[in-house]
Amino acid sequence: MPAARIIPCLDVADGRVVKGVRFRDHRDVGDIVDHALRYRDEGADELVFYDITASADGRTVDTGWIRQVSAVIDVPFSVAGGIGDVETARRCLSAGADKISVNSPALSRPDLIAELAEAFGRQCVVLGIDSSRGLDGTLTVKQFTGRPEATQLTGRSTLDWAAQATALGAGEIVLNCMDRDGVRGGYDLEQLSSLVGTVDVPVIISGGAGSMANFAAAFRAGASGALAASVFHDQRIAIPALKDFLQSEGIEVRR
Amino acid sequence: MSTLGILDLGYGNTDSIRLAFARLGVEADLVSDVASIEGSERLVLPGVGAAGYAMQQLRDRALVEPLRRRTRPTLGICLGMQLMFEASDEGDTECLALVGGRVRAMASAPGAPVPHMGWSKLEVLSDQLGITDGDYAYFAHGFACDDGPATAAATGYGGKRIPAALRQGPLWGAQFHPERSSTAGAAFLRAFLQS
């Protein structure tokens, strides 16, 4: 089996890495290439860059920084945010992104997934799902989560949407459990297990990582990869130490 | 006189591969016509996309026969390696038939979702690849080549053995992405350059 993938996620605005409440008061924390290299050197298995300006402003993704990252990075990376058509995806992939991740535009127009899979192969097409647990325990998809004032409940079931999207050609799913996001209380394992049991593509879990044990639990529950932002950016968890821990727990990691 | 050409069909990860060689200090030319393919001492067939589309591009540019005639080192990466086989399940496509066997759709198994995405450990069967047993390489594919005498490295997925690298005469192949496989990938590309 492939090694458990550790995936730091970086927010990008105007070609810089930023941190803060998404779309509000974001603070420049540095150069994209410096951050990408740092995570690569620490042993990140993959990187996700979320272009927050592109998706917020309806702008097309700036491929300049994608080229810069591609020039220095020898691990895979995907680009998310602002990709709503085949042409934009083509520009991102040509600039060096290994995968493109789509979310809200695919909810508005599910055929986008099929078009991307046909053009580039499903191994390039990642579907991001922002999932929220209702009071009755049902899992539903939220759309336009980038901006709190624009966020909508779609009424779609998370598992149904995942099944539909994989049938259309999504090759991987990033399940972002909204209720856990930024809380560092651990991934939503129940939700993860339900999704892993529903689809036969790899599932990356996102939202809630706070401790090394959280990562181990996610991999035991069937995650192919675990995505996190703040614990890595704030250096609460160092990737080499995390990999040592996972290995000691009997989970295969890339060394 | 160019020594390293990367076949550019106008799409895919051509530039990532060019940059991976640049990190090794080797400048590659992007090539797309018969003369420059024949003039390349070493040639890389990149591959992202679907087999049918890629073969159509090769036919439209009259590159099928020049590729079949090549006697100098040629490296197929991911889809590029799959195109070297006789045919692919992907769109039921006739391929270059440089290597015996077929490319088949992978079936998912419990704990082994398809596509096969991520870093898998290599079993290395040749000492010419620059990589060693136990190295990890990055894979992203939903179709796999038949195992056969050309298999030079393998990996396991869903209880099956999958060819990860190929050697046959001047032909090299990588089902994994050497341009995204860290130091092992760089070592593999370096070995190809020295072949």
CSV table of C-alpha atoms in Angstrom, one decimal, chain A:
chain,number,residue,atom,x,y,z
A,1,MET,CA,0.0,0.0,0.0
A,2,PRO,CA,1.2,3.6,-0.5
A,3,ALA,CA,2.6,5.4,2.4
A,4,ALA,CA,0.3,7.6,4.5
A,5,ARG,CA,0.4,11.0,2.9
A,6,ILE,CA,1.1,14.1,5.0
A,7,ILE,CA,-0.2,17.2,3.2
A,8,PRO,CA,0.3,20.8,4.4
A,9,CYS,CA,-2.2,23.3,2.8
A,10,LEU,CA,-1.1,26.8,2.1
A,11,ASP,CA,-3.3,29.8,1.4
A,12,VAL,CA,-2.1,32.0,-1.4
A,13,ALA,CA,-3.1,35.6,-2.1
A,14,ASP,CA,-1.5,37.7,-4.8
A,15,GLY,CA,1.4,35.3,-5.1
A,16,ARG,CA,2.2,35.3,-1.4
A,17,VAL,CA,1.5,32.8,1.4
A,18,VAL,CA,-1.0,34.3,3.8
A,19,LYS,CA,-2.5,33.4,7.1
A,20,GLY,CA,-5.5,34.6,8.9
A,21,VAL,CA,-9.2,34.3,8.8
A,22,ARG,CA,-9.9,33.4,5.2
A,23,PHE,CA,-10.7,36.4,3.1
A,24,ARG,CA,-10.4,38.7,6.0
A,25,ASP,CA,-7.4,40.4,7.5
A,26,HIS,CA,-5.0,38.0,6.0
A,27,ARG,CA,-1.4,38.6,6.9
A,28,ASP,CA,1.5,38.1,4.5
A,29,VAL,CA,3.6,35.3,6.0
A,30,GLY,CA,6.1,34.9,3.3
A,31,ASP,CA,7.3,33.7,-0.1
A,32,ILE,CA,5.5,30.8,-1.7
A,33,VAL,CA,8.7,29.2,-2.9
A,34,ASP,CA,10.4,29.4,0.5
A,35,HIS,CA,7.4,27.8,2.2
A,36,ALA,CA,7.1,25.1,-0.5
A,37,LEU,CA,10.8,24.2,-0.1
A,38,ARG,CA,10.6,24.2,3.7
A,39,TYR,CA,7.8,21.7,3.7
A,40,ARG,CA,9.4,19.6,1.0
A,41,ASP,CA,12.6,19.5,3.1
A,42,GLU,CA,10.7,18.5,6.2
A,43,GLY,CA,9.2,15.6,4.3
A,44,ALA,CA,5.7,16.7,3.2
A,45,ASP,CA,4.4,14.1,0.8
A,46,GLU,CA,2.3,16.5,-1.2
A,47,LEU,CA,1.3,20.2,-1.0
A,48,VAL,CA,-2.0,21.9,-1.6
A,49,PHE,CA,-2.0,25.6,-2.6
A,50,TYR,CA,-5.4,27.3,-2.1
A,51,ASP,CA,-5.5,30.5,-4.2
A,52,ILE,CA,-7.9,32.5,-2.1
A,53,THR,CA,-7.9,35.6,-4.2
A,54,ALA,CA,-8.8,33.7,-7.3
A,55,SER,CA,-11.9,32.1,-5.8
A,56,ALA,CA,-13.0,35.2,-3.8
A,57,ASP,CA,-12.8,37.7,-6.6
A,58,GLY,CA,-13.8,35.5,-9.4
A,59,ARG,CA,-10.4,36.1,-10.9
A,60,THR,CA,-8.6,33.5,-12.9
A,61,VAL,CA,-5.7,31.8,-11.3
A,62,ASP,CA,-2.3,33.5,-11.6
A,63,THR,CA,0.0,30.8,-13.0
A,64,GLY,CA,3.2,32.7,-12.3
A,65,TRP,CA,3.7,31.3,-8.8
A,66,ILE,CA,2.7,27.8,-10.0
A,67,ARG,CA,5.6,27.9,-12.4
A,68,GLN,CA,7.9,29.1,-9.6
A,69,VAL,CA,6.8,26.3,-7.3
A,70,SER,CA,7.1,23.7,-10.1
A,71,ALA,CA,10.7,24.7,-10.8
A,72,VAL,CA,11.9,24.0,-7.3
A,73,ILE,CA,9.6,21.3,-5.9
A,74,ASP,CA,10.1,17.6,-6.5
A,75,VAL,CA,7.0,16.3,-4.7
A,76,PRO,CA,3.5,16.6,-6.1
A,77,PHE,CA,1.3,19.6,-5.5
A,78,SER,CA,-2.2,20.6,-6.3
A,79,VAL,CA,-3.9,23.9,-6.9
A,80,ALA,CA,-7.3,24.8,-5.5
A,81,GLY,CA,-9.5,27.9,-5.8
A,82,GLY,CA,-10.8,29.6,-8.8
A,83,ILE,CA,-10.8,26.7,-11.2
A,84,GLY,CA,-14.2,26.4,-12.9
A,85,ASP,CA,-13.5,25.4,-16.5
A,86,VAL,CA,-11.2,23.2,-18.5
A,87,GLU,CA,-9.1,26.0,-19.9
A,88,THR,CA,-8.2,27.4,-16.4
A,89,ALA,CA,-7.4,23.8,-15.3
A,90,ARG,CA,-5.2,23.4,-18.4
A,91,ARG,CA,-3.2,26.5,-17.6
A,92,CYS,CA,-2.6,25.3,-14.0
A,93,LEU,CA,-1.5,21.9,-15.1
A,94,SER,CA,0.7,23.2,-17.9
A,95,ALA,CA,2.3,25.6,-15.4
A,96,GLY,CA,3.3,22.6,-13.3
A,97,ALA,CA,0.4,21.7,-10.9
A,98,ASP,CA,0.0,17.9,-10.7
A,99,LYS,CA,-3.6,18.0,-9.8
A,100,ILE,CA,-6.4,20.5,-9.7
A,101,SER,CA,-9.0,20.7,-7.0
A,102,VAL,CA,-12.5,21.9,-7.7
A,103,ASN,CA,-15.3,22.5,-5.2
A,104,SER,CA,-18.1,25.2,-5.6
A,105,PRO,CA,-18.0,25.3,-9.4
A,106,ALA,CA,-18.5,21.6,-9.6
A,107,LEU,CA,-21.6,21.9,-7.3
A,108,SER,CA,-23.0,24.5,-9.6
A,109,ARG,CA,-22.2,22.4,-12.7
A,110,PRO,CA,-21.3,18.8,-12.0
A,111,ASP,CA,-20.5,18.1,-15.6
A,112,LEU,CA,-17.3,20.1,-15.0
A,113,ILE,CA,-15.9,17.0,-13.3
A,114,ALA,CA,-16.5,14.9,-16.4
A,115,GLU,CA,-15.0,17.5,-18.7
A,116,LEU,CA,-11.9,17.7,-16.6
A,117,ALA,CA,-11.5,13.9,-16.3
A,118,GLU,CA,-11.9,13.5,-20.0
A,119,ALA,CA,-9.3,16.2,-20.8
A,120,PHE,CA,-6.7,15.3,-18.2
A,121,GLY,CA,-7.5,11.9,-16.8
A,122,ARG,CA,-9.2,11.4,-13.5
A,123,GLN,CA,-5.9,11.2,-11.6
A,124,CYS,CA,-5.6,14.9,-12.1
A,125,VAL,CA,-9.1,15.7,-10.8
A,126,VAL,CA,-9.6,16.3,-7.1
A,127,LEU,CA,-13.0,17.1,-5.6
A,128,GLY,CA,-13.1,19.2,-2.5
A,129,ILE,CA,-16.2,18.7,-0.4
A,130,ASP,CA,-17.0,21.1,2.5
A,131,SER,CA,-19.2,18.9,4.7
A,132,SER,CA,-21.2,19.9,7.7
A,133,ARG,CA,-23.0,17.7,10.3
A,134,GLY,CA,-26.6,18.7,11.0
A,135,LEU,CA,-28.2,18.5,14.5
A,136,ASP,CA,-29.8,15.2,13.4
A,137,GLY,CA,-26.4,13.9,12.3
A,138,THR,CA,-27.0,14.1,8.6
A,139,LEU,CA,-24.0,15.2,6.5
A,140,THR,CA,-24.6,17.9,4.0
A,141,VAL,CA,-22.5,19.9,1.6
A,142,LYS,CA,-21.9,23.6,1.9
A,143,GLN,CA,-21.0,25.8,-1.0
A,144,PHE,CA,-19.0,29.1,-1.3
A,145,THR,CA,-17.4,28.5,2.1
A,146,GLY,CA,-14.5,30.8,1.2
A,147,ARG,CA,-16.6,33.8,2.3
A,148,PRO,CA,-18.7,33.4,5.4
A,149,GLU,CA,-21.4,35.8,4.1
A,150,ALA,CA,-21.6,33.8,0.9
A,151,THR,CA,-21.7,30.3,2.3
A,152,GLN,CA,-24.8,28.3,1.4
A,153,LEU,CA,-26.2,25.0,2.5
A,154,THR,CA,-26.8,23.1,-0.7
A,155,GLY,CA,-29.1,20.5,0.9
A,156,ARG,CA,-27.1,17.9,-0.9
A,157,SER,CA,-26.0,14.8,1.1
A,158,THR,CA,-22.2,14.6,1.4
A,159,LEU,CA,-22.2,10.9,0.6
A,160,ASP,CA,-24.5,11.2,-2.4
A,161,TRP,CA,-22.5,14.0,-3.9
A,162,ALA,CA,-19.3,12.1,-3.4
A,163,ALA,CA,-20.7,9.1,-5.2
A,164,GLN,CA,-22.1,11.2,-8.0
A,165,ALA,CA,-18.8,13.1,-8.4
A,166,THR,CA,-16.7,9.9,-8.5
A,167,ALA,CA,-19.0,8.4,-11.1
A,168,LEU,CA,-18.4,11.6,-13.1
A,169,GLY,CA,-14.7,11.2,-12.9
A,170,ALA,CA,-13.3,12.7,-9.7
A,171,GLY,CA,-10.1,10.7,-8.9
A,172,GLU,CA,-9.7,11.8,-5.3
A,173,ILE,CA,-11.8,13.5,-2.7
A,174,VAL,CA,-10.7,16.0,0.0
A,175,LEU,CA,-13.3,15.8,2.7
A,176,ASN,CA,-13.2,19.0,4.7
A,177,CYS,CA,-15.2,18.7,7.8
A,178,MET,CA,-16.4,22.2,8.4
A,179,ASP,CA,-17.4,21.8,12.0
A,180,ARG,CA,-13.9,20.7,12.9
A,181,ASP,CA,-12.0,23.3,10.9
A,182,GLY,CA,-9.5,25.3,12.9
A,183,VAL,CA,-10.6,23.7,16.2
A,184,ARG,CA,-7.8,21.2,16.5
A,185,GLY,CA,-10.0,18.7,18.2
A,186,GLY,CA,-9.3,15.9,15.8
A,187,TYR,CA,-10.6,14.8,12.4
A,188,ASP,CA,-14.2,13.6,12.1
A,189,LEU,CA,-13.5,9.9,11.9
A,190,GLU,CA,-17.1,8.8,11.7
A,191,GLN,CA,-17.6,11.0,8.6
A,192,LEU,CA,-14.3,9.8,7.1
A,193,SER,CA,-15.3,6.2,7.6
A,194,SER,CA,-18.7,6.7,6.0
A,195,LEU,CA,-17.1,8.3,2.9
A,196,VAL,CA,-14.3,5.7,2.6
A,197,GLY,CA,-17.0,3.1,2.6
A,198,THR,CA,-19.0,4.9,-0.1
A,199,VAL,CA,-16.4,5.7,-2.7
A,200,ASP,CA,-13.6,3.7,-4.2
A,201,VAL,CA,-11.2,6.6,-4.8
A,202,PRO,CA,-8.6,7.9,-2.3
A,203,VAL,CA,-10.0,10.1,0.4
A,204,ILE,CA,-7.9,12.9,2.0
A,205,ILE,CA,-9.3,14.1,5.3
A,206,SER,CA,-9.2,17.8,6.3
A,207,GLY,CA,-10.3,19.9,9.2
A,208,GLY,CA,-9.5,19.4,12.9
A,209,ALA,CA,-5.9,18.1,13.1
A,210,GLY,CA,-4.5,19.0,16.5
A,211,SER,CA,-2.3,16.2,17.6
A,212,MET,CA,-0.1,13.4,16.1
A,213,ALA,CA,-2.6,10.9,17.5
A,214,ASN,CA,-5.3,12.6,15.3
A,215,PHE,CA,-3.3,11.8,12.2
A,216,ALA,CA,-2.7,8.2,13.2
A,217,ALA,CA,-6.5,7.7,13.9
A,218,ALA,CA,-7.3,9.2,10.4
A,219,PHE,CA,-5.0,6.8,8.6
A,220,ARG,CA,-6.4,3.8,10.6
A,221,ALA,CA,-9.9,4.9,9.6
A,222,GLY,CA,-8.9,4.7,5.9
A,223,ALA,CA,-7.6,8.1,4.9
A,224,SER,CA,-5.1,8.0,2.1
A,225,GLY,CA,-3.8,11.4,3.2
A,226,ALA,CA,-4.3,13.9,6.0
A,227,LEU,CA,-4.3,17.6,5.2
A,228,ALA,CA,-3.6,20.3,7.8
A,229,ALA,CA,-2.7,23.9,7.8
A,230,SER,CA,-2.4,25.6,11.2
A,231,VAL,CA,-0.6,22.8,13.1
A,232,PHE,CA,2.1,22.9,10.5
A,233,HIS,CA,2.2,26.6,9.9
A,234,ASP,CA,2.4,27.3,13.7
A,235,GLN,CA,5.0,24.6,14.1
A,236,ARG,CA,2.9,22.8,16.7
A,237,ILE,CA,3.6,19.6,14.8
A,238,ALA,CA,6.9,19.0,12.9
A,239,ILE,CA,6.5,16.7,10.0
A,240,PRO,CA,9.7,14.6,10.8
A,241,ALA,CA,8.4,14.0,14.4
A,242,LEU,CA,5.0,13.2,13.0
A,243,LYS,CA,6.4,10.6,10.7
A,244,ASP,CA,8.4,9.1,13.5
A,245,PHE,CA,5.3,8.8,15.6
A,246,LEU,CA,3.2,7.3,12.8
A,247,GLN,CA,5.9,4.7,12.1
A,248,SER,CA,6.0,3.8,15.7
A,249,GLU,CA,2.3,3.2,15.5
A,250,GLY,CA,2.8,0.8,12.7
A,251,ILE,CA,1.6,3.2,9.9
A,252,GLU,CA,3.8,3.2,6.7
A,253,VAL,CA,5.3,6.5,6.0
A,254,ARG,CA,7.8,7.6,3.3
A,255,ARG,CA,11.2,8.3,4.7
